[in-house]
Amino acid sequence: KAGVTQTPRYLIKTRGQQVTLSCSPISGHRSVSWYQQTPGQGLQFLFEYFSETQRNKGNFPGRFSGRQFSNSRSEMNVSTLELGDSALYLCASSGTDYGPLETQYFGPGTRLLVL
Amino acid sequence: AQTVTQSQPEMSVQEAETVTLSCTYDTSENNYYLFWYKQPPSRQMILVIRQEAYKQQNATENRFSVNFQKAAKSFSLKISDSQLGDTAMYFCAFTRHNAGNMLTFGGGTRLMVKP
């Protein structure tokens, strides 16, 4: 089975621009979660989608948004980029709605640099 | 809100020896799950071990075991027979029962296994 894939792997943007990151979960998985990893703030939960519905949301401003498609692929969008949005963005998928009883499989991440 | 604290930013161990990584957490919940994740230099997060709070028995996975002290809110990871491939960042994580896939991570411990 193919693992979680994230595209693109690297991105360079300038302040004020917007960006869209994509995550394709493992085939059959319905839950996709997104995390931001920075040296200063560590790993922080952004949001989780399950069956096209946002199930959980972290404490991030409205500039961060996401969605999930019927094939479970998910996108996250960051508008009006700020320097502090530079980070590694990780997504994770899991198989069912049993939550943490199911292992979350992480993708390799998208590294975003905002100049 | 839940918090997870890893008090050891960096640790090192000789190959074949045993090392213990510490984690404490704060929650008012009674049902929850705890995890240890490994993030090698490739940045791919990998689940090492997990523990359900309602289980008194400590989880073990091959060379990895935990010491779960619910009253003390402590969840340490013991790595036996350390191998060079264990070199990585290790993150302790928490999620509430029925909270979906929404992890709260500690700040991480960088483990170096020396030959």
mmCIF file with all atom_site columns, C-alpha atoms in Angstrom, chain B residues 15-113:
data_model
loop_
_atom_site.group_PDB
_atom_site.id
_atom_site.type_symbol
_atom_site.label_atom_id
_atom_site.label_alt_id
_atom_site.label_comp_id
_atom_site.label_asym_id
_atom_site.label_entity_id
_atom_site.label_seq_id
_atom_site.pdbx_PDB_ins_code
_atom_site.Cartn_x
_atom_site.Cartn_y
_atom_site.Cartn_z
_atom_site.occupancy
_atom_site.B_iso_or_equiv
_atom_site.pdbx_formal_charge
_atom_site.auth_seq_id
_atom_site.auth_comp_id
_atom_site.auth_asym_id
_atom_site.auth_atom_id
_atom_site.pdbx_PDB_model_num
ATOM 1  C CA . GLU B 1 15  ? 24.864  1.619  21.331 1.00 0.00 ? 15  GLU B CA 1
ATOM 2  C CA . ALA B 1 16  ? 23.406  -1.490 23.036 1.00 0.00 ? 16  ALA B CA 1
ATOM 3  C CA . GLU B 1 17  ? 22.668  0.387  26.253 1.00 0.00 ? 17  GLU B CA 1
ATOM 4  C CA . THR B 1 18  ? 19.314  1.400  27.697 1.00 0.00 ? 18  THR B CA 1
ATOM 5  C CA . VAL B 1 19  ? 17.908  4.910  27.811 1.00 0.00 ? 19  VAL B CA 1
ATOM 6  C CA . THR B 1 20  ? 14.740  6.365  29.298 1.00 0.00 ? 20  THR B CA 1
ATOM 7  C CA . LEU B 1 21  ? 12.980  9.439  27.948 1.00 0.00 ? 21  LEU B CA 1
ATOM 8  C CA . SER B 1 22  ? 10.643  11.362 30.243 1.00 0.00 ? 22  SER B CA 1
ATOM 9  C CA . CYS B 1 23  ? 7.219   12.811 29.595 1.00 0.00 ? 23  CYS B CA 1
ATOM 10 C CA . THR B 1 24  ? 4.662   14.391 31.889 1.00 0.00 ? 24  THR B CA 1
ATOM 11 C CA . TYR B 1 25  ? 1.237   15.644 30.960 1.00 0.00 ? 25  TYR B CA 1
ATOM 12 C CA . ASP B 1 26  ? -1.550  17.608 32.481 1.00 0.00 ? 26  ASP B CA 1
ATOM 13 C CA . THR B 1 27  ? -5.209  16.808 31.945 1.00 0.00 ? 27  THR B CA 1
ATOM 14 C CA . SER B 1 28  ? -8.460  16.655 33.824 1.00 0.00 ? 28  SER B CA 1
ATOM 15 C CA . GLU B 1 29  ? -9.680  13.831 31.597 1.00 0.00 ? 29  GLU B CA 1
ATOM 16 C CA . ASN B 1 30  ? -9.913  10.265 32.836 1.00 0.00 ? 30  ASN B CA 1
ATOM 17 C CA . ASN B 1 31  ? -10.001 8.523  29.476 1.00 0.00 ? 31  ASN B CA 1
ATOM 18 C CA . TYR B 1 32  ? -7.224  9.339  27.080 1.00 0.00 ? 32  TYR B CA 1
ATOM 19 C CA . TYR B 1 33  ? -4.388  7.936  25.023 1.00 0.00 ? 33  TYR B CA 1
ATOM 20 C CA . LEU B 1 34  ? -0.668  8.529  25.116 1.00 0.00 ? 34  LEU B CA 1
ATOM 21 C CA . PHE B 1 35  ? 1.837   7.994  22.359 1.00 0.00 ? 35  PHE B CA 1
ATOM 22 C CA . TRP B 1 36  ? 5.504   8.115  21.600 1.00 0.00 ? 36  TRP B CA 1
ATOM 23 C CA . TYR B 1 37  ? 6.437   9.138  18.078 1.00 0.00 ? 37  TYR B CA 1
ATOM 24 C CA . LYS B 1 38  ? 9.862   9.040  16.472 1.00 0.00 ? 38  LYS B CA 1
ATOM 25 C CA . GLN B 1 39  ? 10.996  11.577 13.891 1.00 0.00 ? 39  GLN B CA 1
ATOM 26 C CA . PRO B 1 40  ? 14.326  10.629 12.261 1.00 0.00 ? 40  PRO B CA 1
ATOM 27 C CA . PRO B 1 41  ? 16.315  13.110 10.172 1.00 0.00 ? 41  PRO B CA 1
ATOM 28 C CA . SER B 1 42  ? 14.091  12.251 7.208  1.00 0.00 ? 42  SER B CA 1
ATOM 29 C CA . ARG B 1 43  ? 11.302  14.051 9.152  1.00 0.00 ? 43  ARG B CA 1
ATOM 30 C CA . GLN B 1 44  ? 8.853   11.154 8.695  1.00 0.00 ? 44  GLN B CA 1
ATOM 31 C CA . MET B 1 45  ? 6.909   10.720 11.938 1.00 0.00 ? 45  MET B CA 1
ATOM 32 C CA . ILE B 1 46  ? 6.585   7.111  13.011 1.00 0.00 ? 46  ILE B CA 1
ATOM 33 C CA . LEU B 1 47  ? 4.476   5.743  15.851 1.00 0.00 ? 47  LEU B CA 1
ATOM 34 C CA . VAL B 1 48  ? 6.665   3.901  18.342 1.00 0.00 ? 48  VAL B CA 1
ATOM 35 C CA . ILE B 1 49  ? 4.201   2.875  21.015 1.00 0.00 ? 49  ILE B CA 1
ATOM 36 C CA . ARG B 1 50  ? 0.831   3.839  22.482 1.00 0.00 ? 50  ARG B CA 1
ATOM 37 C CA . GLN B 1 51  ? -0.935  3.426  25.788 1.00 0.00 ? 51  GLN B CA 1
ATOM 38 C CA . GLU B 1 52  ? -4.606  3.571  26.653 1.00 0.00 ? 52  GLU B CA 1
ATOM 39 C CA . ALA B 1 53  ? -5.128  5.287  30.001 1.00 0.00 ? 53  ALA B CA 1
ATOM 40 C CA . TYR B 1 54  ? -7.668  2.707  31.174 1.00 0.00 ? 54  TYR B CA 1
ATOM 41 C CA . LYS B 1 55  ? -5.088  -0.054 30.845 1.00 0.00 ? 55  LYS B CA 1
ATOM 42 C CA . GLN B 1 56  ? -2.901  -0.508 33.886 1.00 0.00 ? 56  GLN B CA 1
ATOM 43 C CA . GLN B 1 57  ? -0.464  -2.748 32.074 1.00 0.00 ? 57  GLN B CA 1
ATOM 44 C CA . ASN B 1 58  ? 2.427   -0.898 30.493 1.00 0.00 ? 58  ASN B CA 1
ATOM 45 C CA . ALA B 1 59  ? 2.668   -1.197 26.718 1.00 0.00 ? 59  ALA B CA 1
ATOM 46 C CA . THR B 1 60  ? 5.676   -2.863 25.115 1.00 0.00 ? 60  THR B CA 1
ATOM 47 C CA . GLU B 1 61  ? 6.795   -3.117 21.509 1.00 0.00 ? 61  GLU B CA 1
ATOM 48 C CA . ASN B 1 62  ? 9.947   -5.155 21.048 1.00 0.00 ? 62  ASN B CA 1
ATOM 49 C CA . ARG B 1 63  ? 12.804  -3.026 22.462 1.00 0.00 ? 63  ARG B CA 1
ATOM 50 C CA . PHE B 1 64  ? 10.457  -0.191 23.422 1.00 0.00 ? 64  PHE B CA 1
ATOM 51 C CA . SER B 1 65  ? 8.428   -0.090 26.614 1.00 0.00 ? 65  SER B CA 1
ATOM 52 C CA . VAL B 1 66  ? 6.690   2.552  28.655 1.00 0.00 ? 66  VAL B CA 1
ATOM 53 C CA . ASN B 1 67  ? 6.294   3.279  32.326 1.00 0.00 ? 67  ASN B CA 1
ATOM 54 C CA . PHE B 1 68  ? 2.805   4.741  32.652 1.00 0.00 ? 68  PHE B CA 1
ATOM 55 C CA . GLN B 1 69  ? 2.035   6.301  36.020 1.00 0.00 ? 69  GLN B CA 1
ATOM 56 C CA . LYS B 1 70  ? -1.499  7.668  35.742 1.00 0.00 ? 70  LYS B CA 1
ATOM 57 C CA . ALA B 1 71  ? -1.678  9.275  39.170 1.00 0.00 ? 71  ALA B CA 1
ATOM 58 C CA . ALA B 1 72  ? 1.610   11.043 38.610 1.00 0.00 ? 72  ALA B CA 1
ATOM 59 C CA . LYS B 1 73  ? 0.668   11.850 34.994 1.00 0.00 ? 73  LYS B CA 1
ATOM 60 C CA . SER B 1 74  ? 3.945   10.455 33.823 1.00 0.00 ? 74  SER B CA 1
ATOM 61 C CA . PHE B 1 75  ? 4.654   8.464  30.672 1.00 0.00 ? 75  PHE B CA 1
ATOM 62 C CA . SER B 1 76  ? 8.296   7.564  30.102 1.00 0.00 ? 76  SER B CA 1
ATOM 63 C CA . LEU B 1 77  ? 9.762   5.599  27.210 1.00 0.00 ? 77  LEU B CA 1
ATOM 64 C CA . LYS B 1 78  ? 12.494  3.024  27.728 1.00 0.00 ? 78  LYS B CA 1
ATOM 65 C CA . ILE B 1 79  ? 14.588  1.941  24.781 1.00 0.00 ? 79  ILE B CA 1
ATOM 66 C CA . SER B 1 80  ? 16.578  -1.204 25.401 1.00 0.00 ? 80  SER B CA 1
ATOM 67 C CA . ASP B 1 81  ? 19.565  -2.373 23.384 1.00 0.00 ? 81  ASP B CA 1
ATOM 68 C CA . SER B 1 82  ? 19.795  1.005  21.655 1.00 0.00 ? 82  SER B CA 1
ATOM 69 C CA . GLN B 1 83  ? 20.666  0.915  17.976 1.00 0.00 ? 83  GLN B CA 1
ATOM 70 C CA . LEU B 1 84  ? 22.159  3.562  15.717 1.00 0.00 ? 84  LEU B CA 1
ATOM 71 C CA . GLY B 1 85  ? 18.850  3.694  13.857 1.00 0.00 ? 85  GLY B CA 1
ATOM 72 C CA . ASP B 1 86  ? 17.151  4.893  17.033 1.00 0.00 ? 86  ASP B CA 1
ATOM 73 C CA . THR B 1 87  ? 18.830  8.275  16.583 1.00 0.00 ? 87  THR B CA 1
ATOM 74 C CA . ALA B 1 88  ? 15.920  10.670 16.151 1.00 0.00 ? 88  ALA B CA 1
ATOM 75 C CA . MET B 1 89  ? 13.643  13.216 17.776 1.00 0.00 ? 89  MET B CA 1
ATOM 76 C CA . TYR B 1 90  ? 11.146  11.559 20.074 1.00 0.00 ? 90  TYR B CA 1
ATOM 77 C CA . PHE B 1 91  ? 7.807   13.180 20.769 1.00 0.00 ? 91  PHE B CA 1
ATOM 78 C CA . CYS B 1 92  ? 5.359   12.318 23.494 1.00 0.00 ? 92  CYS B CA 1
ATOM 79 C CA . ALA B 1 93  ? 1.735   12.979 22.510 1.00 0.00 ? 93  ALA B CA 1
ATOM 80 C CA . PHE B 1 94  ? -1.692  12.967 24.127 1.00 0.00 ? 94  PHE B CA 1
ATOM 81 C CA . THR B 1 95  ? -5.260  12.816 22.925 1.00 0.00 ? 95  THR B CA 1
ATOM 82 C CA . ARG B 1 96  ? -8.571  12.603 24.713 1.00 0.00 ? 96  ARG B CA 1
ATOM 83 C CA . HIS B 1 97  ? -10.879 9.678  24.278 1.00 0.00 ? 97  HIS B CA 1
ATOM 84 C CA . ASN B 1 98  ? -13.396 10.238 21.480 1.00 0.00 ? 98  ASN B CA 1
ATOM 85 C CA . ALA B 1 99  ? -11.470 13.313 20.343 1.00 0.00 ? 99  ALA B CA 1
ATOM 86 C CA . GLY B 1 100 ? -10.675 11.974 16.936 1.00 0.00 ? 100 GLY B CA 1
ATOM 87 C CA . ASN B 1 101 ? -7.163  12.305 15.619 1.00 0.00 ? 101 ASN B CA 1
ATOM 88 C CA . MET B 1 102 ? -6.115  15.454 17.406 1.00 0.00 ? 102 MET B CA 1
ATOM 89 C CA . LEU B 1 103 ? -2.742  15.075 19.083 1.00 0.00 ? 103 LEU B CA 1
ATOM 90 C CA . THR B 1 104 ? -1.100  17.408 21.585 1.00 0.00 ? 104 THR B CA 1
ATOM 91 C CA . PHE B 1 105 ? 2.658   16.995 21.354 1.00 0.00 ? 105 PHE B CA 1
ATOM 92 C CA . GLY B 1 106 ? 5.460   17.649 23.782 1.00 0.00 ? 106 GLY B CA 1
ATOM 93 C CA . GLY B 1 107 ? 8.480   19.666 22.739 1.00 0.00 ? 107 GLY B CA 1
ATOM 94 C CA . GLY B 1 108 ? 10.530  16.606 21.870 1.00 0.00 ? 108 GLY B CA 1
ATOM 95 C CA . THR B 1 109 ? 13.753  14.955 23.000 1.00 0.00 ? 109 THR B CA 1
ATOM 96 C CA . ARG B 1 110 ? 16.641  14.650 20.592 1.00 0.00 ? 110 ARG B CA 1
ATOM 97 C CA . LEU B 1 111 ? 18.253  11.241 21.111 1.00 0.00 ? 111 LEU B CA 1
ATOM 98 C CA . MET B 1 112 ? 21.697  10.459 19.780 1.00 0.00 ? 112 MET B CA 1
ATOM 99 C CA . VAL B 1 113 ? 22.872  6.851  19.830 1.00 0.00 ? 113 VAL B CA 1
#
